[in-house]
Tab-separated table of N, CA and C and ligand atoms in Angstrom:
chain	number	residue	atom	x	y	z
F	1	MET	N	-0.674	-1.378	-15.958
F	1	MET	CA	-0.037	-0.859	-14.755
F	1	MET	C	-0.271	-1.824	-13.580
F	2	ALA	N	0.710	-1.916	-12.681
F	2	ALA	CA	0.586	-2.829	-11.541
F	2	ALA	C	-0.582	-2.417	-10.651
F	3	LYS	N	-1.161	-3.394	-9.974
F	3	LYS	CA	-2.270	-3.101	-9.065
F	3	LYS	C	-1.743	-2.949	-7.650
F	4	SER	N	-2.327	-2.067	-6.888
F	4	SER	CA	-1.949	-1.932	-5.491
F	4	SER	C	-2.657	-3.000	-4.681
F	5	ARG	N	-2.333	-3.033	-3.372
F	5	ARG	CA	-2.880	-4.098	-2.536
F	5	ARG	C	-4.402	-4.053	-2.449
F	6	ASN	N	-4.984	-2.868	-2.547
F	6	ASN	CA	-6.441	-2.801	-2.467
F	6	ASN	C	-7.094	-2.956	-3.845
F	7	GLY	N	-6.285	-3.392	-4.810
F	7	GLY	CA	-6.845	-3.695	-6.130
F	7	GLY	C	-6.890	-2.512	-7.071
F	8	GLU	N	-6.482	-1.350	-6.583
F	8	GLU	CA	-6.477	-0.174	-7.445
F	8	GLU	C	-5.050	0.122	-7.890
F	9	ASN	N	-4.924	1.012	-8.886
F	9	ASN	CA	-3.592	1.409	-9.298
F	9	ASN	C	-2.905	2.157	-8.160
F	10	PRO	N	-1.559	2.090	-8.108
F	10	PRO	CA	-0.866	2.862	-7.067
F	10	PRO	C	-1.172	4.352	-7.228
F	11	ARG	N	-1.223	5.045	-6.116
F	11	ARG	CA	-1.294	6.502	-6.194
F	11	ARG	C	0.094	7.007	-6.557
F	12	SER	N	0.143	8.178	-7.203
F	12	SER	CA	1.452	8.663	-7.633
F	12	SER	C	1.620	10.131	-7.277
F	13	VAL	N	2.849	10.455	-6.909
F	13	VAL	CA	3.175	11.835	-6.542
F	13	VAL	C	4.471	12.228	-7.229
F	14	ALA	N	4.495	13.432	-7.811
F	14	ALA	CA	5.717	13.940	-8.443
F	14	ALA	C	6.321	15.014	-7.551
F	15	LEU	N	7.630	14.877	-7.287
F	15	LEU	CA	8.363	15.932	-6.573
F	15	LEU	C	8.951	16.846	-7.636
F	16	VAL	N	8.492	18.079	-7.677
F	16	VAL	CA	8.928	19.020	-8.706
F	16	VAL	C	9.425	20.302	-8.046
F	17	GLY	N	10.148	21.103	-8.807
F	17	GLY	CA	10.641	22.363	-8.268
F	17	GLY	C	12.012	22.676	-8.829
F	18	PRO	N	12.528	23.854	-8.510
F	18	PRO	CA	13.813	24.268	-9.072
F	18	PRO	C	14.953	23.339	-8.669
F	19	GLN	N	15.984	23.331	-9.496
F	19	GLN	CA	17.174	22.531	-9.187
F	19	GLN	C	17.778	23.027	-7.869
F	20	GLY	N	18.133	22.081	-7.017
F	20	GLY	CA	18.796	22.435	-5.765
F	20	GLY	C	17.848	22.705	-4.610
F	21	SER	N	16.547	22.585	-4.836
F	21	SER	CA	15.594	22.887	-3.750
F	21	SER	C	15.474	21.725	-2.759
F	22	GLY	N	15.988	20.539	-3.137
F	22	GLY	CA	16.022	19.419	-2.187
F	22	GLY	C	15.104	18.260	-2.532
F	23	LYS	N	14.689	18.159	-3.786
F	23	LYS	CA	13.755	17.085	-4.186
F	23	LYS	C	14.363	15.697	-4.011
F	24	SER	N	15.601	15.527	-4.468
F	24	SER	CA	16.205	14.188	-4.420
F	24	SER	C	16.495	13.776	-2.982
F	25	THR	N	16.884	14.752	-2.153
F	25	THR	CA	17.115	14.466	-0.734
F	25	THR	C	15.798	14.036	-0.087
F	26	LEU	N	14.725	14.729	-0.442
F	26	LEU	CA	13.402	14.380	0.087
F	26	LEU	C	12.972	12.999	-0.398
F	27	PHE	N	13.221	12.728	-1.669
F	27	PHE	CA	12.878	11.422	-2.248
F	27	PHE	C	13.566	10.310	-1.445
F	28	ASP	N	14.865	10.474	-1.219
F	28	ASP	CA	15.614	9.452	-0.466
F	28	ASP	C	15.037	9.293	0.934
F	29	ALA	N	14.708	10.412	1.569
F	29	ALA	CA	14.170	10.347	2.940
F	29	ALA	C	12.810	9.650	2.954
F	30	LEU	N	11.977	9.932	1.963
F	30	LEU	CA	10.656	9.293	1.901
F	30	LEU	C	10.807	7.790	1.686
F	31	MET	N	11.715	7.411	0.780
F	31	MET	CA	11.900	5.990	0.500
F	31	MET	C	12.462	5.268	1.723
F	32	GLU	N	13.392	5.919	2.419
F	32	GLU	CA	13.941	5.319	3.643
F	32	GLU	C	12.859	5.162	4.698
F	33	ALA	N	12.024	6.201	4.840
F	33	ALA	CA	10.949	6.144	5.838
F	33	ALA	C	9.982	5.014	5.510
F	34	ALA	N	9.887	4.688	4.221
F	34	ALA	CA	8.972	3.611	3.805
F	34	ALA	C	9.647	2.248	3.865
F	35	GLY	N	10.910	2.224	4.306
F	35	GLY	CA	11.582	0.946	4.513
F	35	GLY	C	12.481	0.499	3.381
F	36	ALA	N	12.677	1.340	2.362
F	36	ALA	CA	13.545	0.951	1.240
F	36	ALA	C	15.012	1.181	1.619
F	37	VAL	N	15.882	0.397	0.992
F	37	VAL	CA	17.312	0.618	1.173
F	37	VAL	C	17.726	1.640	0.113
F	38	VAL	N	18.227	2.772	0.561
F	38	VAL	CA	18.544	3.867	-0.364
F	38	VAL	C	20.048	4.083	-0.396
F	39	LYS	N	20.579	4.201	-1.616
F	39	LYS	CA	22.015	4.465	-1.744
F	39	LYS	C	22.199	5.992	-1.767
F	40	ARG	N	22.595	6.532	-0.638
F	40	ARG	CA	22.806	7.981	-0.543
F	40	ARG	C	24.147	8.346	-1.169
F	41	PRO	N	24.286	9.553	-1.741
F	41	PRO	CA	25.587	9.956	-2.271
F	41	PRO	C	26.608	10.099	-1.145
F	42	ALA	N	27.892	9.905	-1.473
F	42	ALA	CA	28.941	9.961	-0.446
F	42	ALA	C	28.879	11.298	0.292
F	43	ASP	N	28.745	12.396	-0.451
F	43	ASP	CA	28.617	13.712	0.177
F	43	ASP	C	27.259	14.283	-0.225
F	44	PRO	N	26.264	14.197	0.660
F	44	PRO	CA	24.912	14.613	0.290
F	44	PRO	C	24.819	16.083	-0.112
F	45	ARG	N	25.817	16.898	0.334
F	45	ARG	CA	25.761	18.327	-0.039
F	45	ARG	C	26.180	18.528	-1.488
F	46	ASN	N	26.874	17.530	-2.055
F	46	ASN	CA	27.309	17.644	-3.448
F	46	ASN	C	26.659	16.581	-4.314
F	47	ARG	N	25.380	16.412	-4.142
F	47	ARG	CA	24.640	15.426	-4.929
F	47	ARG	C	24.595	15.897	-6.388
F	48	PRO	N	24.896	14.991	-7.338
F	48	PRO	CA	24.810	15.410	-8.739
F	48	PRO	C	23.368	15.779	-9.101
F	49	ALA	N	23.219	16.731	-10.013
F	49	ALA	CA	21.873	17.146	-10.432
F	49	ALA	C	21.147	15.965	-11.071
F	50	THR	N	19.855	15.876	-10.825
F	50	THR	CA	19.031	14.807	-11.394
F	50	THR	C	18.784	15.112	-12.871
F	51	THR	N	19.059	14.136	-13.738
F	51	THR	CA	18.877	14.380	-15.177
F	51	THR	C	17.812	13.464	-15.783
F	52	ALA	N	17.265	12.579	-14.991
F	52	ALA	CA	16.168	11.722	-15.473
F	52	ALA	C	15.251	11.456	-14.284
F	53	ILE	N	13.982	11.271	-14.565
F	53	ILE	CA	13.030	11.028	-13.474
F	53	ILE	C	13.381	9.723	-12.765
F	54	ARG	N	13.493	9.776	-11.428
F	54	ARG	CA	13.690	8.553	-10.628
F	54	ARG	C	12.332	8.150	-10.076
F	55	VAL	N	12.046	6.869	-10.114
F	55	VAL	CA	10.757	6.389	-9.613
F	55	VAL	C	11.001	5.417	-8.463
F	56	GLY	N	10.295	5.642	-7.373
F	56	GLY	CA	10.355	4.725	-6.235
F	56	GLY	C	8.953	4.247	-5.908
F	57	HIS	N	8.871	3.027	-5.401
F	57	HIS	CA	7.562	2.461	-5.060
F	57	HIS	C	7.559	2.131	-3.573
F	58	CYS	N	6.485	2.475	-2.909
F	58	CYS	CA	6.406	2.187	-1.486
F	58	CYS	C	4.947	2.105	-1.059
F	59	GLY	N	4.757	1.734	0.206
F	59	GLY	CA	3.401	1.677	0.752
F	59	GLY	C	3.268	2.674	1.883
F	60	TYR	N	2.096	3.288	1.988
F	60	TYR	CA	1.828	4.226	3.078
F	60	TYR	C	0.344	4.150	3.420
F	61	LEU	N	0.046	3.954	4.706
F	61	LEU	CA	-1.339	3.826	5.169
F	61	LEU	C	-2.104	2.803	4.321
F	62	ASN	N	-1.451	1.675	4.096
F	62	ASN	CA	-2.080	0.548	3.407
F	62	ASN	C	-2.422	0.813	1.943
F	63	GLU	N	-1.740	1.790	1.363
F	63	GLU	CA	-1.932	2.053	-0.063
F	63	GLU	C	-0.578	2.041	-0.753
F	64	ALA	N	-0.576	1.629	-2.016
F	64	ALA	CA	0.662	1.634	-2.798
F	64	ALA	C	0.866	3.024	-3.405
F	65	TRP	N	2.095	3.486	-3.336
F	65	TRP	CA	2.449	4.801	-3.888
F	65	TRP	C	3.645	4.673	-4.825
F	66	SER	N	3.630	5.456	-5.885
F	66	SER	CA	4.808	5.640	-6.730
F	66	SER	C	5.244	7.090	-6.574
F	67	ILE	N	6.532	7.261	-6.266
F	67	ILE	CA	7.070	8.614	-6.065
F	67	ILE	C	8.021	8.923	-7.211
F	68	LEU	N	7.825	10.075	-7.857
F	68	LEU	CA	8.665	10.465	-8.987
F	68	LEU	C	9.531	11.652	-8.567
F	69	ASP	N	10.838	11.457	-8.586
F	69	ASP	CA	11.787	12.536	-8.293
F	69	ASP	C	12.163	13.160	-9.636
F	70	CYS	N	11.663	14.356	-9.886
F	70	CYS	CA	11.827	14.973	-11.217
F	70	CYS	C	13.051	15.888	-11.262
F	71	PRO	N	13.669	16.005	-12.436
F	71	PRO	CA	14.781	16.948	-12.576
F	71	PRO	C	14.268	18.387	-12.434
F	72	GLY	N	15.145	19.273	-11.943
F	72	GLY	CA	14.724	20.666	-11.771
F	72	GLY	C	15.144	21.575	-12.903
F	73	SER	N	16.160	21.148	-13.660
F	73	SER	CA	16.663	22.021	-14.722
F	73	SER	C	15.618	22.200	-15.822
F	74	ILE	N	15.577	23.423	-16.349
F	74	ILE	CA	14.606	23.774	-17.392
F	74	ILE	C	14.768	22.875	-18.632
F	75	GLU	N	15.986	22.362	-18.843
F	75	GLU	CA	16.238	21.456	-19.987
F	75	GLU	C	15.295	20.257	-19.989
F	76	PHE	N	14.860	19.863	-18.787
F	76	PHE	CA	14.040	18.650	-18.661
F	76	PHE	C	12.571	18.968	-18.407
F	77	ALA	N	12.191	20.206	-18.686
F	77	ALA	CA	10.811	20.638	-18.406
F	77	ALA	C	9.795	19.763	-19.146
F	78	HIS	N	10.163	19.332	-20.344
F	78	HIS	CA	9.237	18.515	-21.125
F	78	HIS	C	8.915	17.205	-20.384
F	79	ASP	N	9.950	16.567	-19.844
F	79	ASP	CA	9.751	15.309	-19.095
F	79	ASP	C	8.885	15.552	-17.860
F	80	VAL	N	9.140	16.689	-17.211
F	80	VAL	CA	8.388	16.990	-15.988
F	80	VAL	C	6.911	17.204	-16.318
F	81	HIS	N	6.640	17.898	-17.413
F	81	HIS	CA	5.242	18.139	-17.787
F	81	HIS	C	4.548	16.834	-18.171
F	82	ALA	N	5.300	15.910	-18.779
F	82	ALA	CA	4.718	14.599	-19.100
F	82	ALA	C	4.371	13.857	-17.804
F	83	ALA	N	5.250	13.960	-16.814
F	83	ALA	CA	4.984	13.299	-15.519
F	83	ALA	C	3.760	13.921	-14.853
F	84	LEU	N	3.661	15.247	-14.930
F	84	LEU	CA	2.536	15.928	-14.268
F	84	LEU	C	1.194	15.545	-14.878
F	85	ALA	N	1.235	15.128	-16.136
F	85	ALA	CA	-0.015	14.753	-16.803
F	85	ALA	C	-0.565	13.433	-16.256
F	86	MET	N	0.266	12.674	-15.548
F	86	MET	CA	-0.198	11.349	-15.113
F	86	MET	C	-0.229	11.127	-13.602
F	87	VAL	N	0.285	12.089	-12.824
F	87	VAL	CA	0.309	11.835	-11.380
F	87	VAL	C	-0.989	12.296	-10.708
F	88	ASP	N	-1.201	11.768	-9.488
F	88	ASP	CA	-2.385	12.175	-8.717
F	88	ASP	C	-2.173	13.516	-8.039
F	89	ILE	N	-0.918	13.786	-7.695
F	89	ILE	CA	-0.624	15.038	-6.969
F	89	ILE	C	0.840	15.398	-7.193
F	90	ALA	N	1.130	16.691	-7.149
F	90	ALA	CA	2.517	17.159	-7.245
F	90	ALA	C	2.888	17.861	-5.949
F	91	VAL	N	4.141	17.676	-5.539
F	91	VAL	CA	4.688	18.440	-4.419
F	91	VAL	C	5.730	19.389	-4.998
F	92	VAL	N	5.459	20.689	-4.882
F	92	VAL	CA	6.381	21.700	-5.393
F	92	VAL	C	7.351	22.035	-4.262
F	93	VAL	N	8.596	21.605	-4.436
F	93	VAL	CA	9.607	21.811	-3.397
F	93	VAL	C	10.322	23.129	-3.703
F	94	CYS	N	10.295	24.057	-2.731
F	94	CYS	CA	10.922	25.349	-3.030
F	94	CYS	C	11.840	25.799	-1.900
F	95	GLU	N	12.681	26.772	-2.240
F	95	GLU	CA	13.631	27.342	-1.271
F	95	GLU	C	12.879	28.229	-0.280
F	96	PRO	N	13.351	28.318	0.965
F	96	PRO	CA	12.666	29.139	1.968
F	96	PRO	C	13.081	30.597	1.856
F	97	ASP	N	12.695	31.241	0.769
F	97	ASP	CA	13.151	32.607	0.539
F	97	ASP	C	12.126	33.332	-0.326
F	98	PRO	N	11.423	34.330	0.238
F	98	PRO	CA	10.408	35.032	-0.545
F	98	PRO	C	10.976	35.601	-1.848
F	99	ALA	N	12.248	36.001	-1.836
F	99	ALA	CA	12.849	36.601	-3.033
F	99	ALA	C	12.981	35.580	-4.161
F	100	ARG	N	12.915	34.280	-3.815
F	100	ARG	CA	13.067	33.243	-4.853
F	100	ARG	C	11.750	32.553	-5.183
F	101	ALA	N	10.653	33.114	-4.698
F	101	ALA	CA	9.342	32.506	-4.972
F	101	ALA	C	9.062	32.467	-6.471
F	102	GLY	N	9.574	33.468	-7.194
F	102	GLY	CA	9.330	33.533	-8.640
F	102	GLY	C	9.868	32.322	-9.379
F	103	ALA	N	10.828	31.612	-8.776
F	103	ALA	CA	11.410	30.434	-9.437
F	103	ALA	C	10.377	29.331	-9.645
F	104	VAL	N	9.320	29.311	-8.827
F	104	VAL	CA	8.301	28.271	-8.980
F	104	VAL	C	7.071	28.785	-9.741
F	105	ALA	N	7.129	30.046	-10.182
F	105	ALA	CA	5.961	30.632	-10.866
F	105	ALA	C	5.521	29.828	-12.096
F	106	PRO	N	6.452	29.438	-13.004
F	106	PRO	CA	5.999	28.688	-14.189
F	106	PRO	C	5.336	27.357	-13.805
F	107	LEU	N	5.902	26.717	-12.766
F	107	LEU	CA	5.310	25.441	-12.331
F	107	LEU	C	3.912	25.648	-11.748
F	108	LEU	N	3.784	26.654	-10.897
F	108	LEU	CA	2.476	26.903	-10.275
F	108	LEU	C	1.436	27.246	-11.328
F	109	ARG	N	1.849	28.003	-12.354
F	109	ARG	CA	0.923	28.342	-13.449
F	109	ARG	C	0.487	27.085	-14.183
F	110	ALA	N	1.485	26.218	-14.505
F	110	ALA	CA	1.178	24.979	-15.250
F	110	ALA	C	0.264	24.066	-14.435
F	111	LEU	N	0.521	23.966	-13.144
F	111	LEU	CA	-0.303	23.092	-12.297
F	111	LEU	C	-1.737	23.608	-12.220
F	112	ALA	N	-1.880	24.931	-12.180
F	112	ALA	CA	-3.232	25.512	-12.147
F	112	ALA	C	-3.932	25.281	-13.484
F	113	THR	N	-3.217	25.529	-14.577
F	113	THR	CA	-3.818	25.373	-15.906
F	113	THR	C	-4.222	23.931	-16.153
F	114	GLU	N	-3.331	23.004	-15.773
F	114	GLU	CA	-3.592	21.577	-16.018
F	114	GLU	C	-4.467	20.957	-14.928
F	115	GLN	N	-4.802	21.754	-13.931
F	115	GLN	CA	-5.656	21.303	-12.825
F	115	GLN	C	-5.084	20.065	-12.127
F	116	VAL	N	-3.786	20.126	-11.866
F	116	VAL	CA	-3.128	19.044	-11.121
F	116	VAL	C	-3.164	19.421	-9.624
F	117	PRO	N	-3.740	18.572	-8.765
F	117	PRO	CA	-3.695	18.877	-7.333
F	117	PRO	C	-2.242	19.030	-6.880
F	118	HIS	N	-1.975	20.012	-6.035
F	118	HIS	CA	-0.583	20.189	-5.628
F	118	HIS	C	-0.476	20.831	-4.254
F	119	ILE	N	0.661	20.568	-3.617
F	119	ILE	CA	1.018	21.274	-2.393
F	119	ILE	C	2.406	21.862	-2.600
F	120	VAL	N	2.696	22.912	-1.867
F	120	VAL	CA	4.017	23.542	-1.944
F	120	VAL	C	4.738	23.220	-0.642
F	121	LEU	N	5.926	22.676	-0.755
F	121	LEU	CA	6.733	22.379	0.430
F	121	LEU	C	7.849	23.418	0.517
F	122	ILE	N	7.801	24.250	1.562
F	122	ILE	CA	8.910	25.187	1.800
F	122	ILE	C	9.993	24.386	2.498
F	123	ASN	N	11.034	24.087	1.748
F	123	ASN	CA	12.065	23.157	2.221
F	123	ASN	C	13.209	23.908	2.904
F	124	LYS	N	14.170	23.163	3.408
F	124	LYS	CA	15.368	23.718	4.068
F	124	LYS	C	14.958	24.692	5.168
F	125	ILE	N	13.912	24.332	5.892
F	125	ILE	CA	13.380	25.224	6.907
F	125	ILE	C	14.419	25.447	8.006
F	126	ASP	N	15.391	24.501	8.109
F	126	ASP	CA	16.463	24.654	9.107
F	126	ASP	C	17.357	25.853	8.791
F	127	THR	N	17.319	26.336	7.558
F	127	THR	CA	18.190	27.466	7.188
F	127	THR	C	17.423	28.788	7.161
F	128	PHE	N	16.123	28.730	7.433
F	128	PHE	CA	15.246	29.877	7.207
F	128	PHE	C	15.266	30.813	8.405
F	129	GLU	N	15.591	32.079	8.131
F	129	GLU	CA	15.607	33.054	9.226
F	129	GLU	C	14.500	34.086	9.075
F	130	GLY	N	13.762	34.010	7.967
F	130	GLY	CA	12.720	35.009	7.725
F	130	GLY	C	11.377	34.567	8.271
F	131	SER	N	10.324	35.127	7.682
F	131	SER	CA	8.965	34.835	8.135
F	131	SER	C	8.269	33.932	7.116
F	132	VAL	N	7.722	32.827	7.610
F	132	VAL	CA	7.005	31.906	6.720
F	132	VAL	C	5.818	32.636	6.083
F	133	ALA	N	5.192	33.531	6.855
F	133	ALA	CA	4.044	34.286	6.319
F	133	ALA	C	4.472	35.110	5.101
F	134	ASP	N	5.658	35.708	5.160
F	134	ASP	CA	6.150	36.493	4.011
F	134	ASP	C	6.379	35.582	2.810
F	135	ASP	N	6.874	34.382	3.088
F	135	ASP	CA	7.115	33.416	2.008
F	135	ASP	C	5.789	33.025	1.348
F	136	ILE	N	4.789	32.760	2.178
F	136	ILE	CA	3.473	32.380	1.647
F	136	ILE	C	2.892	33.532	0.811
F	137	THR	N	3.049	34.765	1.316
F	137	THR	CA	2.532	35.925	0.570
F	137	THR	C	3.192	36.008	-0.802
F	138	ALA	N	4.518	35.790	-0.833
F	138	ALA	CA	5.236	35.850	-2.109
F	138	ALA	C	4.783	34.734	-3.042
F	139	LEU	N	4.622	33.522	-2.504
F	139	LEU	CA	4.186	32.384	-3.328
F	139	LEU	C	2.752	32.578	-3.805
F	140	GLN	N	1.932	33.160	-2.930
F	140	GLN	CA	0.519	33.355	-3.288
F	140	GLN	C	0.377	34.203	-4.556
F	141	GLY	N	1.327	35.117	-4.761
F	141	GLY	CA	1.293	35.962	-5.955
F	141	GLY	C	1.354	35.169	-7.241
F	142	TYR	N	1.847	33.954	-7.176
F	142	TYR	CA	1.996	33.115	-8.376
F	142	TYR	C	1.046	31.927	-8.386
F	143	ALA	N	0.373	31.684	-7.256
F	143	ALA	CA	-0.474	30.482	-7.140
F	143	ALA	C	-1.826	30.716	-7.821
F	144	GLY	N	-2.371	29.650	-8.356
F	144	GLY	CA	-3.645	29.739	-9.063
F	144	GLY	C	-4.844	29.691	-8.137
F	145	SER	N	-4.627	29.353	-6.869
F	145	SER	CA	-5.741	29.290	-5.921
F	145	SER	C	-5.227	29.688	-4.535
F	146	PRO	N	-6.131	29.986	-3.603
F	146	PRO	CA	-5.681	30.418	-2.275
F	146	PRO	C	-4.837	29.354	-1.587
F	147	MET	N	-3.762	29.789	-0.939
F	147	MET	CA	-2.891	28.845	-0.242
F	147	MET	C	-3.273	28.781	1.239
F	148	VAL	N	-3.146	27.592	1.806
F	148	VAL	CA	-3.434	27.399	3.223
F	148	VAL	C	-2.163	26.877	3.873
F	149	LEU	N	-1.725	27.516	4.946
F	149	LEU	CA	-0.478	27.121	5.601
F	149	LEU	C	-0.690	25.948	6.541
F	150	ARG	N	0.116	24.916	6.373
F	150	ARG	CA	0.143	23.804	7.333
F	150	ARG	C	1.589	23.633	7.774
F	151	GLN	N	1.822	23.608	9.064
F	151	GLN	CA	3.180	23.353	9.562
F	151	GLN	C	3.224	21.962	10.144
F	152	MET	N	4.165	21.150	9.647
F	152	MET	CA	4.250	19.755	10.067
F	152	MET	C	5.498	19.588	10.931
F	153	PRO	N	5.343	19.250	12.203
F	153	PRO	CA	6.530	18.988	13.022
F	153	PRO	C	7.230	17.723	12.543
F	154	ASN	N	8.539	17.650	12.682
F	154	ASN	CA	9.209	16.397	12.293
F	154	ASN	C	10.000	15.804	13.448
T	201	LIG	N1	20.031	22.781	4.927
T	201	LIG	C1	19.344	21.916	4.186
T	201	LIG	N2	19.879	21.503	3.015
T	201	LIG	C2	19.158	20.638	2.276
T	201	LIG	C3	17.893	20.157	2.674
T	201	LIG	N3	17.428	19.314	1.709
T	201	LIG	C4	18.382	19.286	0.759
T	201	LIG	N4	19.432	20.079	1.081
T	201	LIG	C5	20.678	20.327	0.309
T	201	LIG	O1	20.316	21.026	-0.894
T	201	LIG	C6	21.173	20.633	-1.961
T	201	LIG	C7	20.355	20.183	-3.165
T	201	LIG	O2	19.646	19.005	-2.788
T	201	LIG	P1	19.020	18.015	-3.895
T	201	LIG	O3	18.210	17.019	-3.144
T	201	LIG	O4	20.064	17.504	-4.817
T	201	LIG	O5	18.080	19.047	-4.704
T	201	LIG	P2	17.273	18.800	-6.070
T	201	LIG	O6	18.096	19.405	-7.172
T	201	LIG	O7	15.998	19.558	-5.859
T	201	LIG	O8	17.064	17.337	-6.236
T	201	LIG	C8	22.104	19.544	-1.417
T	201	LIG	O9	23.316	20.146	-1.066
T	201	LIG	C9	21.351	19.039	-0.177
T	201	LIG	O10	22.221	18.520	0.808
T	201	LIG	C10	17.345	20.619	3.936
T	201	LIG	O11	16.239	20.275	4.362
T	201	LIG	N5	18.130	21.501	4.627
T	202	LIG	MG1	17.482	16.117	-7.855
């Protein structure tokens, strides 16, 4: 494996979660923020579903990172679980809707069982009209450990 600038292997993060939750859009935004030239789809609202893991490499805070944009469809669950076995951390991207928290339940269970460090990103916050606390309560029902809320301004 390639060495990062500080002589260690790159850190790696997998973006996982249900199809349509915004993983690929987030991947593109992260790569752009890191200075990569990203080919965005002509109509970002009609982005084709991801069918294979996309890998991007970038630097952040003087460390090398590999970012894996994973498919959300259950058909590709095997590939996603293989990716989770090798990453340093997973970001579970989910819809901002307590009623849909159950969609990430299998992932949260697997991450707890496999002891993969993870954070949950409540995405599409611009569309959210409910209470983040209610969303956290719903997600907590499926999480393997206590959740702590962090709100990041953008
Ligand atoms: N309103 C809103 N829509 C978003 C956001 N992020 C992604 N989307 C839309 O959600 C849809 C699915 O996004 P995509 O990145 O393909 O999801 P993926 O299947 O998880 O990779 C697309 O129509 C995106 O334009 C967001 O932060 N806010
Ligand atoms: Mg995708």
